[in-house]
GROMACS .gro file of C-alpha atoms in nm:
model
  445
    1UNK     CA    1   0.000   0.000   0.000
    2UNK     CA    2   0.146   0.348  -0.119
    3UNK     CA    3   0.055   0.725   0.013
    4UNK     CA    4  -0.135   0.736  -0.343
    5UNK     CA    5  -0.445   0.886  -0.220
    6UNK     CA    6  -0.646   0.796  -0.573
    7UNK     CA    7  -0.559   0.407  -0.449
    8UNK     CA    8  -0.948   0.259  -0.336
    9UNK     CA    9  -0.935  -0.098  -0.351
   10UNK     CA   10  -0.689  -0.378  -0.288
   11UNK     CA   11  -0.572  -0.647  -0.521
   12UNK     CA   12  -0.567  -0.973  -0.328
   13UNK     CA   13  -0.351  -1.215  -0.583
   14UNK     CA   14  -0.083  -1.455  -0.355
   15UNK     CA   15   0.254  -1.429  -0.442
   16UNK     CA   16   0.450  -1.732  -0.456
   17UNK     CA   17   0.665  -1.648  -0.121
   18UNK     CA   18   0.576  -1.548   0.228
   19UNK     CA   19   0.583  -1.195   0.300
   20UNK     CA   20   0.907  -1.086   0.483
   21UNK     CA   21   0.929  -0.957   0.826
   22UNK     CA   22   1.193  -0.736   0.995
   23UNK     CA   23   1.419  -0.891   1.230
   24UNK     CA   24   1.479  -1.245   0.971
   25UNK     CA   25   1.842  -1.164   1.021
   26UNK     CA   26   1.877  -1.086   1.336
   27UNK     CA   27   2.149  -1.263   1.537
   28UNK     CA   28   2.127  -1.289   1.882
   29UNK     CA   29   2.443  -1.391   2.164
   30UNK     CA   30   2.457  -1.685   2.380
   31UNK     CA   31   2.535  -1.717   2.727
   32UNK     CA   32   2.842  -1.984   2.611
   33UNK     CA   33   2.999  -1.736   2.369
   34UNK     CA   34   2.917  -1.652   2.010
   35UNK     CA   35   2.607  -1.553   1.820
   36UNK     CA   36   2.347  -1.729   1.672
   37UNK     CA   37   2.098  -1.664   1.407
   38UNK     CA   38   1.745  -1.596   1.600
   39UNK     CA   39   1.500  -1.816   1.602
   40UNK     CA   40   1.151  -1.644   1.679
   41UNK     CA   41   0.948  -1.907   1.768
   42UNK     CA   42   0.674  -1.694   1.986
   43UNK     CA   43   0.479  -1.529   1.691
   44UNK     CA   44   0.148  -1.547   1.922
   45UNK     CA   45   0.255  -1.317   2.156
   46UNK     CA   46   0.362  -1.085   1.950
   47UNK     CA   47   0.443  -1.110   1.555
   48UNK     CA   48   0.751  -0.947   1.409
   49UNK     CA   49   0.704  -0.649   1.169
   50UNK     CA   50   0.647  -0.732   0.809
   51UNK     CA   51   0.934  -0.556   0.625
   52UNK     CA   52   0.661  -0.356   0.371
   53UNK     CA   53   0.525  -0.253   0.705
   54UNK     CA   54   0.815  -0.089   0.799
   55UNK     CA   55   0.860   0.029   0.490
   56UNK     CA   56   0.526   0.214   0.464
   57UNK     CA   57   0.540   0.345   0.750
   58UNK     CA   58   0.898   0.503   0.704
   59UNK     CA   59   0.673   0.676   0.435
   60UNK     CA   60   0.412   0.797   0.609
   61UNK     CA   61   0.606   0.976   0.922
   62UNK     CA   62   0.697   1.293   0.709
   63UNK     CA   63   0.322   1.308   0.615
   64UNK     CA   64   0.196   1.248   0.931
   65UNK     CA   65  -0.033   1.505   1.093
   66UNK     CA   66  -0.406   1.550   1.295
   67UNK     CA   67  -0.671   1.401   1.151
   68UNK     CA   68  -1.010   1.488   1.093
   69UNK     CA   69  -0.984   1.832   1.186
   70UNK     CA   70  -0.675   1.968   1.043
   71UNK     CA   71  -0.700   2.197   0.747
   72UNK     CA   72  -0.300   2.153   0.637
   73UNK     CA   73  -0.268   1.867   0.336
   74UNK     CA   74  -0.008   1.677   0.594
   75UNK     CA   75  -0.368   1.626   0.802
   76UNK     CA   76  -0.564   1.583   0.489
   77UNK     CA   77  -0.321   1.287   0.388
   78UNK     CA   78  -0.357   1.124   0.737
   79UNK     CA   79  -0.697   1.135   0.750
   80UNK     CA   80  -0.751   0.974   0.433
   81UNK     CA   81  -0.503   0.660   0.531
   82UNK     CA   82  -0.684   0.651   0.868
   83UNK     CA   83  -1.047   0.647   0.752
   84UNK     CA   84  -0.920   0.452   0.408
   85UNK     CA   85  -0.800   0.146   0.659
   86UNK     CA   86  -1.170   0.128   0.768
   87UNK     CA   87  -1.243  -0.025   0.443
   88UNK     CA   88  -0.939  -0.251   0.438
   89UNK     CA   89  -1.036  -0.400   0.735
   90UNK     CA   90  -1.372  -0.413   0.646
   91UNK     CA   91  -1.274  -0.630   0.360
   92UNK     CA   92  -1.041  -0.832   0.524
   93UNK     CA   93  -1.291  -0.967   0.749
   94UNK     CA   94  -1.528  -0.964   0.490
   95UNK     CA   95  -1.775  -0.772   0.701
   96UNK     CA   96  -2.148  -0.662   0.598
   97UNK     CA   97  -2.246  -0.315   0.474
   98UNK     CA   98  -2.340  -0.112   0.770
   99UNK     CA   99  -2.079  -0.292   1.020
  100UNK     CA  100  -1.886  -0.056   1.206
  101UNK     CA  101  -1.498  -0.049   1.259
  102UNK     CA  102  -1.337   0.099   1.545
  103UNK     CA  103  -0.987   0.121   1.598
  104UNK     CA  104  -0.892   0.039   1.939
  105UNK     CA  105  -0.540  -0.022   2.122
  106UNK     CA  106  -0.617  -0.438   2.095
  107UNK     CA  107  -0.790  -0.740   2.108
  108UNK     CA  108  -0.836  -0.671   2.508
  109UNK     CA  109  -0.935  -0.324   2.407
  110UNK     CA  110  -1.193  -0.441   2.198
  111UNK     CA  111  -1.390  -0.671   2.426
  112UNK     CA  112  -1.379  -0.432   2.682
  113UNK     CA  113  -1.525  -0.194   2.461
  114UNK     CA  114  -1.759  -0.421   2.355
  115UNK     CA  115  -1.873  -0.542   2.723
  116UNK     CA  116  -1.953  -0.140   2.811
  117UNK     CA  117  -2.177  -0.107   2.502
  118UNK     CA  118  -2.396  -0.462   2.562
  119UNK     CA  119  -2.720  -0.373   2.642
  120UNK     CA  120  -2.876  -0.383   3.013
  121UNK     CA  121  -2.937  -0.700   3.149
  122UNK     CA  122  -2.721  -0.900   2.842
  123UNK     CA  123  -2.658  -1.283   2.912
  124UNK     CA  124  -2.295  -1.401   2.819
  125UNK     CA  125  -2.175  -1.732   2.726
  126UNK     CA  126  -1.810  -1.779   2.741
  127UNK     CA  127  -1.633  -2.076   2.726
  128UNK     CA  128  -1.333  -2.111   2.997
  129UNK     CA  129  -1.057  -2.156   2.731
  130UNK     CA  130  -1.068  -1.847   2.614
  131UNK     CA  131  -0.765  -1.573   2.680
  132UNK     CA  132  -0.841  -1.321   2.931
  133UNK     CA  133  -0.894  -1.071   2.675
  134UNK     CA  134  -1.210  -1.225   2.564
  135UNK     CA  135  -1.278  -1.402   2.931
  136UNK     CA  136  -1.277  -1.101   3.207
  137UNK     CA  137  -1.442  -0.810   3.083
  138UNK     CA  138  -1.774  -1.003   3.115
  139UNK     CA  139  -1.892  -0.900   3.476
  140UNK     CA  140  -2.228  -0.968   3.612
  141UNK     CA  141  -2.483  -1.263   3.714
  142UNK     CA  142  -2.641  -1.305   3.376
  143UNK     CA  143  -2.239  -1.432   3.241
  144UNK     CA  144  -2.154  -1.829   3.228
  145UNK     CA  145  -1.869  -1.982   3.185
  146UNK     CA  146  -1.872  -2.297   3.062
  147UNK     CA  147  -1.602  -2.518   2.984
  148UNK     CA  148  -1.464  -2.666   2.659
  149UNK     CA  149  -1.526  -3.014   2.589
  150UNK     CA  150  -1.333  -3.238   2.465
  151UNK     CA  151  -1.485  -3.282   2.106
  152UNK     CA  152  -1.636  -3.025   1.889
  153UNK     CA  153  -1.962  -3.131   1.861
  154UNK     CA  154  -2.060  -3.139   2.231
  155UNK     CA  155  -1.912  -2.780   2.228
  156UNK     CA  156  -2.148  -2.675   2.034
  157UNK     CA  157  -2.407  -2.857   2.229
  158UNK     CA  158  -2.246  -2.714   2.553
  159UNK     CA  159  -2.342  -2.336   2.363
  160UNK     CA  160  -2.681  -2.434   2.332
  161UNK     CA  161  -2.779  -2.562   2.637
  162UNK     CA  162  -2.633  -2.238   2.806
  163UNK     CA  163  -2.827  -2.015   2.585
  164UNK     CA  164  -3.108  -2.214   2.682
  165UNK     CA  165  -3.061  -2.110   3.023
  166UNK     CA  166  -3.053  -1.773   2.998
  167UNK     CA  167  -3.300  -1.566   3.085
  168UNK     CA  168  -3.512  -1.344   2.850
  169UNK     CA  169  -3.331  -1.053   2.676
  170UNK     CA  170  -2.979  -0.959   2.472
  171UNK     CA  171  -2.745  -1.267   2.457
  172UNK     CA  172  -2.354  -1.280   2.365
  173UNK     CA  173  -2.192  -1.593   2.283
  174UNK     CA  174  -1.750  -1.471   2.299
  175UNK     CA  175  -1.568  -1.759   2.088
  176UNK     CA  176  -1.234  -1.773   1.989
  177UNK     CA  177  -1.136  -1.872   1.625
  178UNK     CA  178  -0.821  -2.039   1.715
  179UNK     CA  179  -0.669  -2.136   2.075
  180UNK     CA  180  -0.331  -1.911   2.213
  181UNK     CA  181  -0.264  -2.240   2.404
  182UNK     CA  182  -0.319  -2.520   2.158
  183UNK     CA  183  -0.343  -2.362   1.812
  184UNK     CA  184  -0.699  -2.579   1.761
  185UNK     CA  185  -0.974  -2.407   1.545
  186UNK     CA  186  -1.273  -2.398   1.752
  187UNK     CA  187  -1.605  -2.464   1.566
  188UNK     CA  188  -1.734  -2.088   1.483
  189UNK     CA  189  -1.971  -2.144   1.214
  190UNK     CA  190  -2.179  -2.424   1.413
  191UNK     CA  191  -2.185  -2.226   1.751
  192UNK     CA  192  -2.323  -1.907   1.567
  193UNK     CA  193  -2.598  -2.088   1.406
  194UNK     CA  194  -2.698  -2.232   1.715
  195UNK     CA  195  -2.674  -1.898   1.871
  196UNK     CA  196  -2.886  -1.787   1.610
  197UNK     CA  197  -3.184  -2.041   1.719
  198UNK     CA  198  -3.159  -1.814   2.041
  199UNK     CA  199  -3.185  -1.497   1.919
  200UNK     CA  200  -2.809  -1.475   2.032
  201UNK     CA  201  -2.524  -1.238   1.893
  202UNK     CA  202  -2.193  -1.406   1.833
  203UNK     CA  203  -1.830  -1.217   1.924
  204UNK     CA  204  -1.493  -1.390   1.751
  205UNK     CA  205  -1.210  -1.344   1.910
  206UNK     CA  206  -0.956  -1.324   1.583
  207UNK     CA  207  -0.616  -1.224   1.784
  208UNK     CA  208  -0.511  -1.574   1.677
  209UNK     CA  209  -0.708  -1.678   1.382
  210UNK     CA  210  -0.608  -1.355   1.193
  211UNK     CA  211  -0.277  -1.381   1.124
  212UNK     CA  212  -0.320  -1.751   0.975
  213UNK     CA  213  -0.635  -1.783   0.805
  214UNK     CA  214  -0.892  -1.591   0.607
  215UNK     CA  215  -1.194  -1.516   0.817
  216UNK     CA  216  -1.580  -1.378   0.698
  217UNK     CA  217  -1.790  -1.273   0.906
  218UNK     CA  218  -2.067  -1.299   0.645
  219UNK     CA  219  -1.992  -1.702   0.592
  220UNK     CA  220  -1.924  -1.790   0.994
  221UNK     CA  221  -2.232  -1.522   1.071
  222UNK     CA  222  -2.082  -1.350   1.331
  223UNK     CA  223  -2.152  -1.008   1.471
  224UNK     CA  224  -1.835  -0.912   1.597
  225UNK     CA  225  -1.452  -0.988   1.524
  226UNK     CA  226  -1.166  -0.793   1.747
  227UNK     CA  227  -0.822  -0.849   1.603
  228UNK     CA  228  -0.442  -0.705   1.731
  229UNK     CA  229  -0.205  -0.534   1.539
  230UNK     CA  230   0.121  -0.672   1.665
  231UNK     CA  231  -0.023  -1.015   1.602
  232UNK     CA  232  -0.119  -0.948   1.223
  233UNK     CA  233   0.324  -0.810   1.220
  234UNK     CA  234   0.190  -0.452   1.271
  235UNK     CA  235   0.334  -0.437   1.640
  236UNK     CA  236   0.269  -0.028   1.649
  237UNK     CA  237   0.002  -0.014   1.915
  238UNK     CA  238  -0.353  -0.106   1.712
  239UNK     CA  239  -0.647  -0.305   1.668
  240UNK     CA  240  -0.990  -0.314   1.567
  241UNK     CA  241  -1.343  -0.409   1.675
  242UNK     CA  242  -1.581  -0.457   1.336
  243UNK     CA  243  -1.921  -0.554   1.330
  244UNK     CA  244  -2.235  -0.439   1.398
  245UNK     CA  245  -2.320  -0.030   1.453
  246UNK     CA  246  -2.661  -0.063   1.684
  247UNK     CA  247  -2.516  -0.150   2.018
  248UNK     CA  248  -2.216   0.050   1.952
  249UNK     CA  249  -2.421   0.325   1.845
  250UNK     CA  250  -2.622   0.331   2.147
  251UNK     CA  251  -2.388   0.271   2.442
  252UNK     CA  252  -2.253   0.594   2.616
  253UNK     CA  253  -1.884   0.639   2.482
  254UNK     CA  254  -1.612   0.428   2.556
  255UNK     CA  255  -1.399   0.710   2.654
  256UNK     CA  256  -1.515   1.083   2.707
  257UNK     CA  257  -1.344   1.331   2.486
  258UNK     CA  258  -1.268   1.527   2.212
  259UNK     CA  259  -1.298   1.360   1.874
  260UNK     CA  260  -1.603   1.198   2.041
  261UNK     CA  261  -1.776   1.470   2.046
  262UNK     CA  262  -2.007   1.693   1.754
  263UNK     CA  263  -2.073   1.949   2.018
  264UNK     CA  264  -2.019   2.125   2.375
  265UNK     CA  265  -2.229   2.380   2.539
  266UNK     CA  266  -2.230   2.491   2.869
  267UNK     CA  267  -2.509   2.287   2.976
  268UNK     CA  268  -2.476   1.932   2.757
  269UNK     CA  269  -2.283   1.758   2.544
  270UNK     CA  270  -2.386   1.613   2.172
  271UNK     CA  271  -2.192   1.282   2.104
  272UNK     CA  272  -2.098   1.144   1.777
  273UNK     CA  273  -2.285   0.894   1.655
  274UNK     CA  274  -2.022   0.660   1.438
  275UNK     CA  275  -1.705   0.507   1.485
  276UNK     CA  276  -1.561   0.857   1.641
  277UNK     CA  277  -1.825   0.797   1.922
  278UNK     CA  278  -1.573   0.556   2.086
  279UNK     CA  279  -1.255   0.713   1.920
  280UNK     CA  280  -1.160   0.957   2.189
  281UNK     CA  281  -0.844   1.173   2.182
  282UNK     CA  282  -0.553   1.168   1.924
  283UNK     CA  283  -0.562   0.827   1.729
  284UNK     CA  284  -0.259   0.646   1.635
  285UNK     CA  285  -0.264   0.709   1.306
  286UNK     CA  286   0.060   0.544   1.198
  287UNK     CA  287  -0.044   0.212   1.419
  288UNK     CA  288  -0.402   0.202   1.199
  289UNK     CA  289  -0.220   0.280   0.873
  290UNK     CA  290   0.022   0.012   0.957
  291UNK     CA  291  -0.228  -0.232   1.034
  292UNK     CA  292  -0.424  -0.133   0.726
  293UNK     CA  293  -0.106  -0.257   0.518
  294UNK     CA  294  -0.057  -0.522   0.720
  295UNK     CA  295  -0.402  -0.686   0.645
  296UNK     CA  296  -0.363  -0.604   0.259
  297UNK     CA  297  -0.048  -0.785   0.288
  298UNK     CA  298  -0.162  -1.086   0.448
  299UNK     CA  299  -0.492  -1.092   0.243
  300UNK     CA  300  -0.316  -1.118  -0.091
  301UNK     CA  301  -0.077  -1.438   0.055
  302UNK     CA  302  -0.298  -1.640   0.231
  303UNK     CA  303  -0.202  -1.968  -0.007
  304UNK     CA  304   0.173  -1.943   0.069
  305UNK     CA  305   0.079  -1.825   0.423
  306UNK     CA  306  -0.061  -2.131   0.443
  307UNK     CA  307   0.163  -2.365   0.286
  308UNK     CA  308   0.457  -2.244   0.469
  309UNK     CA  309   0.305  -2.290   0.843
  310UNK     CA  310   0.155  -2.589   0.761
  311UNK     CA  311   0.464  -2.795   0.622
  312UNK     CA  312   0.661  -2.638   0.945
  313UNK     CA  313   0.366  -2.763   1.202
  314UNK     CA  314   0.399  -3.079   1.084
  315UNK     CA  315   0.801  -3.068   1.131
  316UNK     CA  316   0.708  -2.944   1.450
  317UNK     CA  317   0.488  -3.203   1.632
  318UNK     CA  318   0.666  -3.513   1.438
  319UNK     CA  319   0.953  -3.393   1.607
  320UNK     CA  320   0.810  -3.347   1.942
  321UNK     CA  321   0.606  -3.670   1.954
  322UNK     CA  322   0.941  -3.824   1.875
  323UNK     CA  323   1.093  -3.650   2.265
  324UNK     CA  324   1.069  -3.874   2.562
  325UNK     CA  325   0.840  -3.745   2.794
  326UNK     CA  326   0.697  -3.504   2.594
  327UNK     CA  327   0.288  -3.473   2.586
  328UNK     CA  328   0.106  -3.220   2.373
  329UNK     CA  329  -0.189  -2.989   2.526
  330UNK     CA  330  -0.498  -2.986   2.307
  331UNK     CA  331  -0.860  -2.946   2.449
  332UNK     CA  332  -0.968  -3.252   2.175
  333UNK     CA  333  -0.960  -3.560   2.142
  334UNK     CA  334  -1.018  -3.564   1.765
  335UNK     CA  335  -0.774  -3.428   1.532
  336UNK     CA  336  -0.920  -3.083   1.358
  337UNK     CA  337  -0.791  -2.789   1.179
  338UNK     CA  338  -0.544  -2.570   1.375
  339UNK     CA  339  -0.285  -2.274   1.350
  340UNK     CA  340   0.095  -2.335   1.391
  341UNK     CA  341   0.033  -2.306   1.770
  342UNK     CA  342   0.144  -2.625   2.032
  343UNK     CA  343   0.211  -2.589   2.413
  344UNK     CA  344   0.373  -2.871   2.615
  345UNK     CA  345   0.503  -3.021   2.893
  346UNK     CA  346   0.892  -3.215   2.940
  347UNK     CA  347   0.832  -3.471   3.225
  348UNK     CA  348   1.122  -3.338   3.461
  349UNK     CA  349   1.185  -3.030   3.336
  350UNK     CA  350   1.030  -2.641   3.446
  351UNK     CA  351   0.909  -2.477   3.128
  352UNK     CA  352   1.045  -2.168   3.244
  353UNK     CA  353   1.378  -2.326   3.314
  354UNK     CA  354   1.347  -2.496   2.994
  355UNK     CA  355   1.281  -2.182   2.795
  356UNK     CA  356   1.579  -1.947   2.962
  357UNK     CA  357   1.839  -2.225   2.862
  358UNK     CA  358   1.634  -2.222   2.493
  359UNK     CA  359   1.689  -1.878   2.506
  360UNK     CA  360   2.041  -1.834   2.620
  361UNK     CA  361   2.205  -2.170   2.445
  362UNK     CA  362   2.038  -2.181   2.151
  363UNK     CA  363   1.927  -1.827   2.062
  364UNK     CA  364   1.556  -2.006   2.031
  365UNK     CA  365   1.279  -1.754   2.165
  366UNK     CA  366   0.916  -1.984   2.311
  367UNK     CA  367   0.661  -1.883   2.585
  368UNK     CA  368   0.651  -2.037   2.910
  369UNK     CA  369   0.370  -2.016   3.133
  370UNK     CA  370  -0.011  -2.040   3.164
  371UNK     CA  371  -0.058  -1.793   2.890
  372UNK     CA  372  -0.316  -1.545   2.992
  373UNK     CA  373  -0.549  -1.861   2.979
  374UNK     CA  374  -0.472  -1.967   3.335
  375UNK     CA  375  -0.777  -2.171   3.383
  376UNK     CA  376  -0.762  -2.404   3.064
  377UNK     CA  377  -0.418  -2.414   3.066
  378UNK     CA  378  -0.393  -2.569   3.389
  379UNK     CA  379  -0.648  -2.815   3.318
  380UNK     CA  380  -0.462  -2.935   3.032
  381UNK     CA  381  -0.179  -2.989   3.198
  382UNK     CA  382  -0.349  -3.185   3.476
  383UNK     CA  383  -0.524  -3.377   3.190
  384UNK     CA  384  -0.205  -3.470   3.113
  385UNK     CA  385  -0.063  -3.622   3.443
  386UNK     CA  386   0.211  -3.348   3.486
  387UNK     CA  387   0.203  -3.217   3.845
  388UNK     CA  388   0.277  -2.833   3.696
  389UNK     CA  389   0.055  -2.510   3.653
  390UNK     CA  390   0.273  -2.414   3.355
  391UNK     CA  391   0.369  -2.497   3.027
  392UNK     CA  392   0.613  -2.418   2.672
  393UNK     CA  393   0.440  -2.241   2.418
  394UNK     CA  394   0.561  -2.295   2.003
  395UNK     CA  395   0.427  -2.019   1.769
  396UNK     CA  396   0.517  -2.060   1.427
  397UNK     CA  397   0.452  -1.730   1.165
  398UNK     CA  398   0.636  -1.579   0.847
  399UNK     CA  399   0.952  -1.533   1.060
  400UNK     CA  400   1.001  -1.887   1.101
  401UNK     CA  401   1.169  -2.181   0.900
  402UNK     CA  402   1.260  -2.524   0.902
  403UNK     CA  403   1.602  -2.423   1.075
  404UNK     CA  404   1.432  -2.292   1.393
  405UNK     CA  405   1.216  -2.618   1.423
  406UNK     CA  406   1.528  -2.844   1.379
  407UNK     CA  407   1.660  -2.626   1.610
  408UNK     CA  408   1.473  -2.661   1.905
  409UNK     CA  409   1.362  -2.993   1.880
  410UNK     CA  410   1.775  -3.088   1.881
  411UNK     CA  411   1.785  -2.854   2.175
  412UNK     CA  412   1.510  -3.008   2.368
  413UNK     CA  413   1.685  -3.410   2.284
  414UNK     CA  414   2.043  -3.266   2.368
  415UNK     CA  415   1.872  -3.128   2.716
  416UNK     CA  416   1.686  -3.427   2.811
  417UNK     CA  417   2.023  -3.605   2.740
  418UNK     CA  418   2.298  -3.414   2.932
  419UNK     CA  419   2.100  -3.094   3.111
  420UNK     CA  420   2.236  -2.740   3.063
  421UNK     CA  421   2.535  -2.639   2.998
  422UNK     CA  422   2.523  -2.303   3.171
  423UNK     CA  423   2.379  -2.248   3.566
  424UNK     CA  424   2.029  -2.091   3.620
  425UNK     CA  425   1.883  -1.933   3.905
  426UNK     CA  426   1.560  -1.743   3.959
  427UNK     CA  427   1.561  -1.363   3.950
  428UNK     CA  428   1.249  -1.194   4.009
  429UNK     CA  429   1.027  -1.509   4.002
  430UNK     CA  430   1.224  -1.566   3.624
  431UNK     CA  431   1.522  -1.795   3.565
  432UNK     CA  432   1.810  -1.685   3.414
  433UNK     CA  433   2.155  -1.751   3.345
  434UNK     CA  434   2.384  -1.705   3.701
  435UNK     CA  435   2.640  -1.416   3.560
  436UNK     CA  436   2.475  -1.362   3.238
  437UNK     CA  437   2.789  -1.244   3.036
  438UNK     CA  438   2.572  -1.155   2.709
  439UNK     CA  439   2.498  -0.766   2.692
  440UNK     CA  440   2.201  -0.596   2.540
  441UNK     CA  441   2.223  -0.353   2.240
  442UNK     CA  442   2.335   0.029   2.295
  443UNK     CA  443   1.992   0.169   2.278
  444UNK     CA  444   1.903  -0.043   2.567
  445UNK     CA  445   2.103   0.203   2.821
   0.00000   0.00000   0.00000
């Protein structure tokens, strides 16, 4: 995406390759001496920058300016990239005439948004798997929590006996697309059209799915979608909640202040009425513009997208079912769809032990922990006979390759065989290497 401000629609054709992100080179030290080639295996945290991101917005910052109210043509060129991402996004999720997009900070942004502008007295169904983004901003009697089941159909099931339950007035079924813990597609399109049956409204959590797979709100029939920036390799603080205007058009605004507003008197105040309604204060412009390109990007790869993760997944769990000791979460029994995502457990070994001598031996970058899905997590662990309340976390994305999988699952054998070669101690409830010789980059001071 240029600064051409004639530019109205997107091409979506997939190139052959995976787009490139910033940082492929980057070589990182290790504890026993040397450097290493970094291997970013954490993409679901937080995604690495696509390199025409960067690119664009390196662009953009000369040109960048108020929008919406500013009469110079540095504000007149912002405002056109900020309101012309609406209708990126719009088409990258495939949403209906009418939906609304609001840019927000996040995913976690989003649903709280969302839960201030349900209507009084809305029932929730959650499911207990989902990240705390999408699980806590739900307060109130009228919200269940159920948990996941172990196969898809008796999820779905699960969904409608809760809406069942509810009482009379506004319901909210909050899905996930795809699992943060386990990768696994969760069964959308079924859910919403049992929601439907119940009158119900459907929010997808996309933080995951987004970055992997194309998603339509039209063909799952969903009413909401919230999606992350620095998951789709836009990390410059934005996200977005799309879908449907009435609720957000009725609910007092998210945050009071000025670009929320049409007027002020001394005695009231006259709110916007679209997307600005819940757009207070200075936006980040260069965050939505980045996104914007980001979603463009992604929309015209999505075959090599996902040709490349899935050949590496594969790599992946072959080579950890192959590790003593080694068991897999996953909330089902039956093998399904799922994004290059896989947590486990190393009989033996602390995951966060594990990961600092990944880290500092190897130059390999994973999550440990429960993953801001504390309750599921945990279960599966249990499920699993491990006595632990955490877990390692694999994320695969465009910044990884068949090197990094190799790469850690030689790691992982050569620790189970002979331990670490460095000593570890806990600092601040985090292990890390006892006299960590390795120093961080000059703009670090």
């Amino acid at each position: 995406m240029t600064l051409a401000l004639d530019r109205t629609t997107a091409v979506y054709a997939g190139p052959a390759t995976v787009p490139a992100v910033a940082g492929a080179a980057l070589r990182v030290p290790l504890v026993t001496g040397g450097d290493i080639g970094y291997a970013n295996l954490d993409h679901a945290a937080s995604a690495p920058c696509l390199d025409k991101v960067r690119s664009a917005v390196e662009e953009f910052l000369p040109w960048y300016a108020s929008v919406h109210r500013g009469a110079g043509f540095a504000s007149q060129v912002s405002t056109r990239l900020y309101e012309r991402t609406r209708d990126i996004l719009r088409r990258f999720v495939d949403a209906r005439a009418g939906d609304s997009v609001v840019f927000t900070r996040n995913t976690t942004d989003s649903f709280n948004l969302l839960a201030k502008a349900l209507p009084r007295k809305t029932s929730v169904v959650v499911f207990d798997s989902e990240h705390h983004a999408a699980l806590l901003p739900w307060r109130g009697p009228n919200v269940r929590r159920v948990q996941l089941p172990r196969t898809r159909l008796a999820a779905v099931s699960v969904v409608d006996e809760a809406l069942a339950d509810c009482p009379e007035g506004p319901r909210l079924v909050v899905v996930a697309g795809a699992s943060n813990v386990t990768g696994e597609l969760l069964p959308v399109a079924e859910i919403a059209a049992v929601a439907r049956k119940h009158g119900a409204r459907v929010a997808l959590d996309a933080a995951q799915l987004a970055p992997h797979r194309r998603i339509s709100l039209r063909e799952l029939d969903v009413d909401y979608v919230a999606l992350s920036g620095h998951k789709l390799y836009a990390p410059f603080g934005a996200g977005a909640l799309i879908g449907r205007s009435d609720w957000l058009r009725a609910a007092q605004p998210y945050l009071a202040g000025g670009g929320a507003t049409k007027l002020v008197t001394e005695e009231a105040v006259v709110w916007n009425t679209g997307e600005e309604r819940h757009e207070a204060g200075s936006p980040n412009t260069v965050g939505v513009y980045a996104l914007g390109v980001a979603c463009e990007e992604l929309a015209a790869s999505w075959d090599a997208v996902g040709s490349h993760e899935a050949a590496l997944l594969e790599r992946l769990r072959k080579g950890l079912a192959g590790l003593p000791g080694c068991a897999e979460l996953r909330f089902f029994d039956a093998p399904g769809d799922r994004v290059g995502t896989v947590s486990f457990v190393l009989d033996g070994f602390d995951p966060g032990w594990l990961a600092a001598v990944l880290s500092a031996e190897y130059g390999i970058g994973v999550r440990d922990g429960a993953f801001c899905a504390h309750v599921a997590t945990r279960r599966l662990i249990r499920e699993t006979g491990a006595d632990g309340q955490q877990a390692v976390r694999v994320s695969l994305g465009l910044g990884s390759t068949e090197e990094h999988v190799d790469r850690l699952v030689l790691a992982l054998r050569q620790v189970i065989a002979r331990g670490a070669r460095w000593e570890y101690a806990k600092a601040d409830g985090r292990w890390a290497p006892v006299g960590d010789p390795r120093e961080l980059p000059p703009f670090c001071s």
